[in-house]
């Protein structure tokens, strides 16, 4: 049984609706003939469904009344009218009604329309609750998240706004994501977006160069997954600021190039101090360092302070200091040991 309010200025039709509703097993909780009374009754009685004539007495017509009811109370409205002009139908459609019945209405049609409106409204409410919960989840997520639809930005959480260097979502909302991708990476990202549009597939983590709303460059590790957002299949993009790691790598590359040009010794370990690489230098002649941890190489290494090692090979000796190489999370994943006293 549904609680139904009838808003109809024709007393004969109102009486017919009263009879139909009784026969259908629904409860008629009120009747009125103008929009203001309908709004007052809905606030007081909270019907499950409203049957709304479009042409009403008073200042507000049925469509204006229904729009106010949706904003204030989220009550499903079924329009009932003999006017099927294109202008009326268009207004009814854009007002997000839950049905349109053309007078005269028979009992069976009325019963079906009420049930459909009631259950469709319940589904819409559940969907909105899920989306509200999802919005809260991504807003409070511990990583930057962005949602794209048709390649355009639909939502960013606060951490993503920080990456874009803005406090206002309006600065980037509905703009193409490619606007914030550097030219050298746009083709790759565009291919991923096209693949998602065609097949609905997300993508694994890739490193790209981006720019914020002020045009300043940064690097991000991005990955994508398919979600439903605002009732549309959308792409959720996770962004991890990778700038520190990229700049650390570039610094290491420059430093290695400099050391190689000067013919200077160096070696590289992972975060657990296992040797990963050794410079082709006579200092390391007749040594086996690769794959072993520093603490397994007492024959050659001794500590000379925090992050400083002395390497001795016969009569050859060199003091090295560690340069940290960071990953995307800011953790050390590699150590580059360079001569402590660099040549001038």
Coordinates of C-alpha atoms in Angstrom, one line a residue:
X1 CA 0.0 0.0 0.0
X2 CA 1.3 3.4 -1.0
X3 CA 0.4 6.7 0.5
X4 CA -0.7 8.9 -2.4
X5 CA -1.5 12.7 -2.6
X6 CA -3.7 13.9 -5.5
X7 CA -3.1 17.4 -6.8
X8 CA -6.0 18.0 -9.2
X9 CA -8.3 21.0 -9.8
X10 CA -11.0 19.0 -11.6
X11 CA -13.3 17.7 -8.8
X12 CA -14.7 14.9 -11.1
X13 CA -11.3 13.5 -12.0
X14 CA -10.2 13.9 -8.3
X15 CA -13.2 11.7 -7.3
X16 CA -12.3 9.1 -9.9
X17 CA -8.7 8.9 -8.6
X18 CA -10.1 8.5 -5.1
X19 CA -12.1 5.5 -6.2
X20 CA -9.3 4.0 -8.2
X21 CA -6.8 4.3 -5.3
X22 CA -9.2 2.7 -2.9
X23 CA -9.8 -0.2 -5.3
X24 CA -6.0 -0.6 -5.9
X25 CA -5.4 -0.8 -2.1
X26 CA -3.5 2.5 -1.8
X27 CA -4.1 5.1 0.9
X28 CA -5.3 8.5 -0.3
X29 CA -3.7 10.8 2.3
X30 CA -4.9 14.1 0.9
X31 CA -6.2 16.1 -2.0
X32 CA -5.7 19.7 -3.1
X33 CA -6.0 21.9 -6.2
X34 CA -3.0 24.2 -6.2
X35 CA 0.8 24.0 -6.0
X36 CA 1.3 25.9 -2.7
X37 CA -1.2 23.6 -0.9
X38 CA 0.5 20.6 -2.4
X39 CA 3.9 21.6 -1.1
X40 CA 2.4 22.3 2.4
X41 CA 0.6 18.9 2.5
X42 CA 3.7 17.0 1.3
X43 CA 5.8 18.6 4.1
X44 CA 3.2 17.5 6.6
X45 CA 2.1 14.2 5.3
X46 CA 5.1 12.8 3.4
X47 CA 3.3 10.8 0.7
X48 CA 5.1 8.0 -1.2
X49 CA 3.8 9.2 -4.6
X50 CA 2.1 12.4 -5.8
X51 CA -0.3 12.4 -8.7
X52 CA 0.1 15.9 -10.2
X53 CA -2.1 17.7 -12.7
X54 CA 0.1 20.0 -14.9
X55 CA -2.4 22.8 -15.2
X56 CA -3.3 24.0 -11.7
X57 CA -5.0 26.9 -10.0
X58 CA -2.8 29.5 -8.5
X59 CA 0.7 30.9 -9.3
X60 CA 2.5 27.6 -9.7
X61 CA 1.7 25.0 -12.3
X62 CA 2.2 21.2 -11.7
X63 CA 5.7 21.1 -13.2
X64 CA 7.0 24.0 -11.0
X65 CA 5.4 22.4 -8.0
X66 CA 7.0 19.0 -8.8
X67 CA 10.4 20.6 -9.2
X68 CA 10.1 22.2 -5.8
X69 CA 9.0 19.0 -4.2
X70 CA 12.0 17.2 -5.7
X71 CA 14.4 19.8 -4.3
X72 CA 12.9 20.0 -0.9
X73 CA 11.5 16.5 -0.2
X74 CA 12.6 14.1 -2.9
X75 CA 9.1 12.8 -3.5
X76 CA 8.3 11.0 -6.8
X77 CA 5.7 12.8 -8.9
X78 CA 3.6 11.3 -11.7
X79 CA 2.2 13.9 -14.1
X80 CA -1.5 13.5 -15.1
X81 CA -2.7 15.7 -18.0
X82 CA -4.7 15.8 -21.2
X83 CA -2.2 18.3 -22.6
X84 CA 0.4 16.4 -24.7
X85 CA 1.8 19.4 -26.6
X86 CA 5.5 19.2 -27.3
X87 CA 6.3 22.1 -25.0
X88 CA 4.6 20.4 -22.0
X89 CA 6.2 17.1 -22.7
X90 CA 9.6 18.6 -23.0
X91 CA 9.2 20.4 -19.7
X92 CA 7.9 17.2 -18.0
X93 CA 11.0 15.3 -19.3
X94 CA 13.6 17.8 -18.1
X95 CA 11.9 18.0 -14.7
X96 CA 12.9 14.4 -13.9
X97 CA 9.3 13.1 -13.3
X98 CA 8.6 9.5 -12.5
X99 CA 5.8 9.1 -15.1
X100 CA 3.3 10.8 -17.3
X101 CA -0.3 9.6 -17.6
X102 CA -2.7 11.0 -20.3
X103 CA -6.3 11.7 -19.3
X104 CA -8.6 9.9 -19.2
X105 CA -6.6 7.4 -17.0
X106 CA -7.9 3.8 -16.3
X107 CA -7.4 2.0 -13.1
X108 CA -4.8 -0.5 -14.3
X109 CA -2.6 2.2 -15.9
X110 CA -2.7 4.1 -12.7
X111 CA -1.8 1.1 -10.5
X112 CA 1.2 0.3 -12.8
X113 CA 2.4 3.9 -12.9
X114 CA 2.3 4.2 -9.0
X115 CA 4.2 1.0 -8.5
X116 CA 6.8 1.9 -11.1
X117 CA 7.3 5.4 -9.7
X118 CA 7.6 4.0 -6.1
X119 CA 10.2 1.3 -6.9
X120 CA 12.2 3.5 -9.4
X121 CA 12.4 6.2 -6.7
X122 CA 13.6 3.6 -4.2
X123 CA 16.3 2.4 -6.6
X124 CA 17.4 6.0 -7.3
X125 CA 17.6 6.7 -3.6
X126 CA 19.8 3.6 -3.0
X127 CA 22.0 4.7 -5.9
X128 CA 22.4 8.2 -4.5
X129 CA 23.3 6.7 -1.1
X130 CA 25.9 4.5 -2.7
X131 CA 27.3 7.5 -4.6
X132 CA 27.2 9.6 -1.4
X133 CA 29.1 6.9 0.4
X134 CA 31.6 6.5 -2.5
X135 CA 32.2 10.3 -2.6
X136 CA 32.9 10.2 1.1
X137 CA 35.2 7.3 0.6
X138 CA 37.3 8.9 -2.1
X139 CA 37.2 12.3 -0.3
X140 CA 38.8 10.7 2.7
X141 CA 41.0 8.3 0.8
X142 CA 44.7 8.3 1.7
X143 CA 45.8 8.8 -1.9
X144 CA 44.9 11.3 -4.7
X145 CA 41.9 10.1 -6.7
X146 CA 40.3 11.5 -9.8
X147 CA 37.3 10.4 -11.8
X148 CA 37.1 10.8 -15.6
X149 CA 34.1 10.5 -17.9
X150 CA 34.6 10.8 -21.7
X151 CA 38.2 11.9 -20.9
X152 CA 37.0 14.9 -18.8
X153 CA 37.5 15.4 -15.1
X154 CA 34.3 14.8 -13.1
X155 CA 35.7 14.8 -9.6
X156 CA 38.9 15.1 -7.6
X157 CA 39.5 14.5 -3.9
X158 CA 41.4 16.9 -1.7
X159 CA 44.7 15.1 -2.2
X160 CA 44.3 15.3 -5.9
X161 CA 43.5 19.0 -5.7
X162 CA 46.8 19.4 -3.8
X163 CA 48.7 17.8 -6.8
X164 CA 46.9 20.2 -9.1
X165 CA 47.9 23.1 -6.8
X166 CA 44.4 24.4 -6.3
X167 CA 41.7 24.4 -3.5
X168 CA 38.8 24.7 -6.0
X169 CA 37.5 21.8 -8.0
X170 CA 35.9 24.3 -10.3
X171 CA 39.4 25.2 -11.6
X172 CA 39.6 21.8 -13.4
X173 CA 36.1 20.4 -13.3
X174 CA 34.9 19.2 -16.8
X175 CA 38.1 20.1 -18.4
X176 CA 39.9 17.4 -20.5
X177 CA 42.5 15.5 -18.5
X178 CA 44.9 15.7 -21.4
X179 CA 45.2 19.4 -20.7
X180 CA 47.2 18.5 -17.7
X181 CA 49.5 15.9 -19.4
X182 CA 52.8 16.9 -20.9
X183 CA 52.9 16.7 -24.7
X184 CA 55.4 13.8 -24.7
X185 CA 53.0 11.6 -22.7
X186 CA 49.7 12.8 -24.3
X187 CA 49.7 10.1 -27.0
X188 CA 50.1 7.3 -24.4
X189 CA 47.4 8.6 -22.1
X190 CA 45.0 9.3 -25.0
X191 CA 45.5 5.6 -26.1
X192 CA 44.6 4.5 -22.6
X193 CA 41.5 6.7 -22.5
X194 CA 40.4 5.5 -25.9
X195 CA 40.8 1.8 -24.8
X196 CA 38.7 2.5 -21.7
X197 CA 36.0 4.1 -23.9
X198 CA 35.9 1.2 -26.3
X199 CA 36.4 -1.7 -23.9
X200 CA 35.9 -0.4 -20.4
X201 CA 39.3 -1.6 -19.3
X202 CA 41.4 0.1 -16.7
X203 CA 45.2 0.2 -16.9
X204 CA 48.2 -0.6 -14.8
X205 CA 50.5 1.9 -13.2
X206 CA 52.5 4.1 -15.6
X207 CA 54.8 7.1 -15.0
X208 CA 53.9 10.3 -16.8
X209 CA 54.8 14.0 -16.7
X210 CA 51.9 16.4 -15.8
X211 CA 51.4 20.0 -15.0
X212 CA 49.3 21.7 -12.4
X213 CA 46.8 24.5 -12.9
X214 CA 49.6 27.0 -12.9
X215 CA 51.6 25.2 -15.6
X216 CA 54.2 23.9 -13.2
X217 CA 55.5 20.4 -14.0
X218 CA 55.3 17.3 -11.8
X219 CA 55.5 13.6 -12.3
X220 CA 52.9 11.1 -11.3
X221 CA 52.4 7.3 -11.3
X222 CA 48.8 6.8 -12.5
X223 CA 46.6 3.7 -12.7
X224 CA 43.0 3.4 -13.8
X225 CA 40.0 1.2 -12.9
X226 CA 36.3 1.1 -14.1
X227 CA 33.6 2.4 -11.7
X228 CA 30.0 3.7 -11.9
X229 CA 29.8 7.4 -11.1
X230 CA 26.7 9.5 -11.5
X231 CA 25.1 6.5 -13.2
X232 CA 27.8 6.4 -15.9
X233 CA 30.7 4.1 -16.5
X234 CA 33.7 6.2 -15.5
X235 CA 37.4 5.8 -15.0
X236 CA 38.8 6.2 -11.5
X237 CA 42.4 7.3 -11.7
X238 CA 44.8 6.9 -8.8
X239 CA 47.7 9.5 -8.8
X240 CA 50.9 9.1 -6.9
X241 CA 53.3 12.0 -6.8
X242 CA 56.5 10.6 -8.3
X243 CA 58.4 13.9 -8.6
X244 CA 60.9 13.3 -5.9
X245 CA 61.8 9.9 -7.3
X246 CA 62.1 11.1 -10.9
X247 CA 64.2 14.1 -9.9
X248 CA 66.4 11.8 -7.7
X249 CA 66.8 9.5 -10.7
X250 CA 67.7 12.4 -13.0
X251 CA 70.3 13.6 -10.4
X252 CA 71.7 10.1 -10.2
X253 CA 72.0 9.8 -14.0
X254 CA 73.8 13.1 -14.2
X255 CA 76.1 12.2 -11.3
X256 CA 76.9 8.8 -12.9
X257 CA 77.6 10.4 -16.2
X258 CA 79.9 12.9 -14.5
X259 CA 81.7 10.2 -12.6
X260 CA 82.1 8.1 -15.7
X261 CA 83.6 11.0 -17.7
X262 CA 86.1 11.6 -14.8
X263 CA 86.9 7.9 -14.5
X264 CA 85.9 7.9 -10.8
X265 CA 84.8 4.8 -8.9
X266 CA 81.3 4.3 -7.5
X267 CA 79.0 1.4 -6.6
X268 CA 75.3 1.0 -6.1
X269 CA 73.3 -1.0 -3.5
X270 CA 69.7 -1.6 -2.8
X271 CA 67.9 -0.4 0.4
X272 CA 69.2 -3.6 2.1
X273 CA 72.8 -2.7 1.1
X274 CA 73.1 -5.5 -1.4
X275 CA 75.5 -4.4 -4.2
X276 CA 73.7 -4.0 -7.5
X277 CA 76.3 -2.3 -9.6
X278 CA 80.0 -1.5 -9.7
X279 CA 81.9 1.1 -11.8
X280 CA 84.5 -0.4 -14.2
X281 CA 87.4 1.0 -12.2
X282 CA 90.8 -0.4 -11.2
X283 CA 89.9 0.2 -7.6
X284 CA 87.6 -2.8 -7.8
X285 CA 90.1 -5.1 -9.6
X286 CA 90.0 -8.8 -8.4
X287 CA 86.9 -8.2 -6.2
X288 CA 83.5 -10.0 -6.1
X289 CA 81.0 -7.5 -4.8
X290 CA 77.8 -8.0 -6.9
X291 CA 74.9 -9.7 -5.2
X292 CA 76.5 -9.5 -1.7
X293 CA 75.6 -7.3 1.2
X294 CA 78.1 -4.8 2.6
X295 CA 78.2 -6.6 5.9
X296 CA 79.3 -9.7 4.0
X297 CA 82.2 -7.9 2.5
X298 CA 84.4 -7.1 5.6
X299 CA 87.4 -7.9 3.6
X300 CA 87.0 -4.7 1.6
X301 CA 84.5 -2.5 3.5
X302 CA 84.6 -0.8 6.8
X303 CA 82.3 1.9 8.3
X304 CA 83.6 5.4 8.5
X305 CA 80.5 7.0 10.0
X306 CA 76.8 7.3 9.1
X307 CA 76.4 6.7 5.4
X308 CA 80.1 6.6 4.9
X309 CA 82.2 3.6 3.9
X310 CA 85.9 3.0 3.4
X311 CA 86.8 0.6 0.7
X312 CA 90.3 -1.0 0.8
X313 CA 91.7 -3.2 -1.9
X314 CA 95.4 -4.0 -1.2
X315 CA 97.2 -0.7 -1.3
X316 CA 94.3 1.1 -2.8
X317 CA 91.8 2.9 -0.6
X318 CA 88.8 5.2 -1.1
X319 CA 86.1 6.7 1.2
X320 CA 82.6 6.7 -0.2
X321 CA 79.5 8.5 0.9
X322 CA 75.9 7.4 0.2
X323 CA 73.5 9.3 -2.1
X324 CA 69.9 8.2 -1.5
X325 CA 67.6 7.3 -4.4
X326 CA 63.9 7.5 -3.5
X327 CA 60.8 5.7 -4.8
X328 CA 57.4 7.2 -5.4
X329 CA 56.5 7.0 -1.8
X330 CA 59.6 8.8 -0.7
X331 CA 61.3 5.7 0.7
X332 CA 64.9 4.9 -0.1
X333 CA 65.1 2.0 -2.5
X334 CA 68.7 2.5 -3.8
X335 CA 72.0 3.9 -2.5
X336 CA 74.6 5.4 -4.8
X337 CA 78.1 5.4 -3.2
X338 CA 80.3 8.1 -4.6
X339 CA 83.8 9.3 -3.6
X340 CA 83.5 11.5 -0.5
X341 CA 86.1 14.0 -1.8
X342 CA 85.1 14.9 -5.4
X343 CA 87.8 16.1 -7.7
X344 CA 87.7 19.7 -8.7

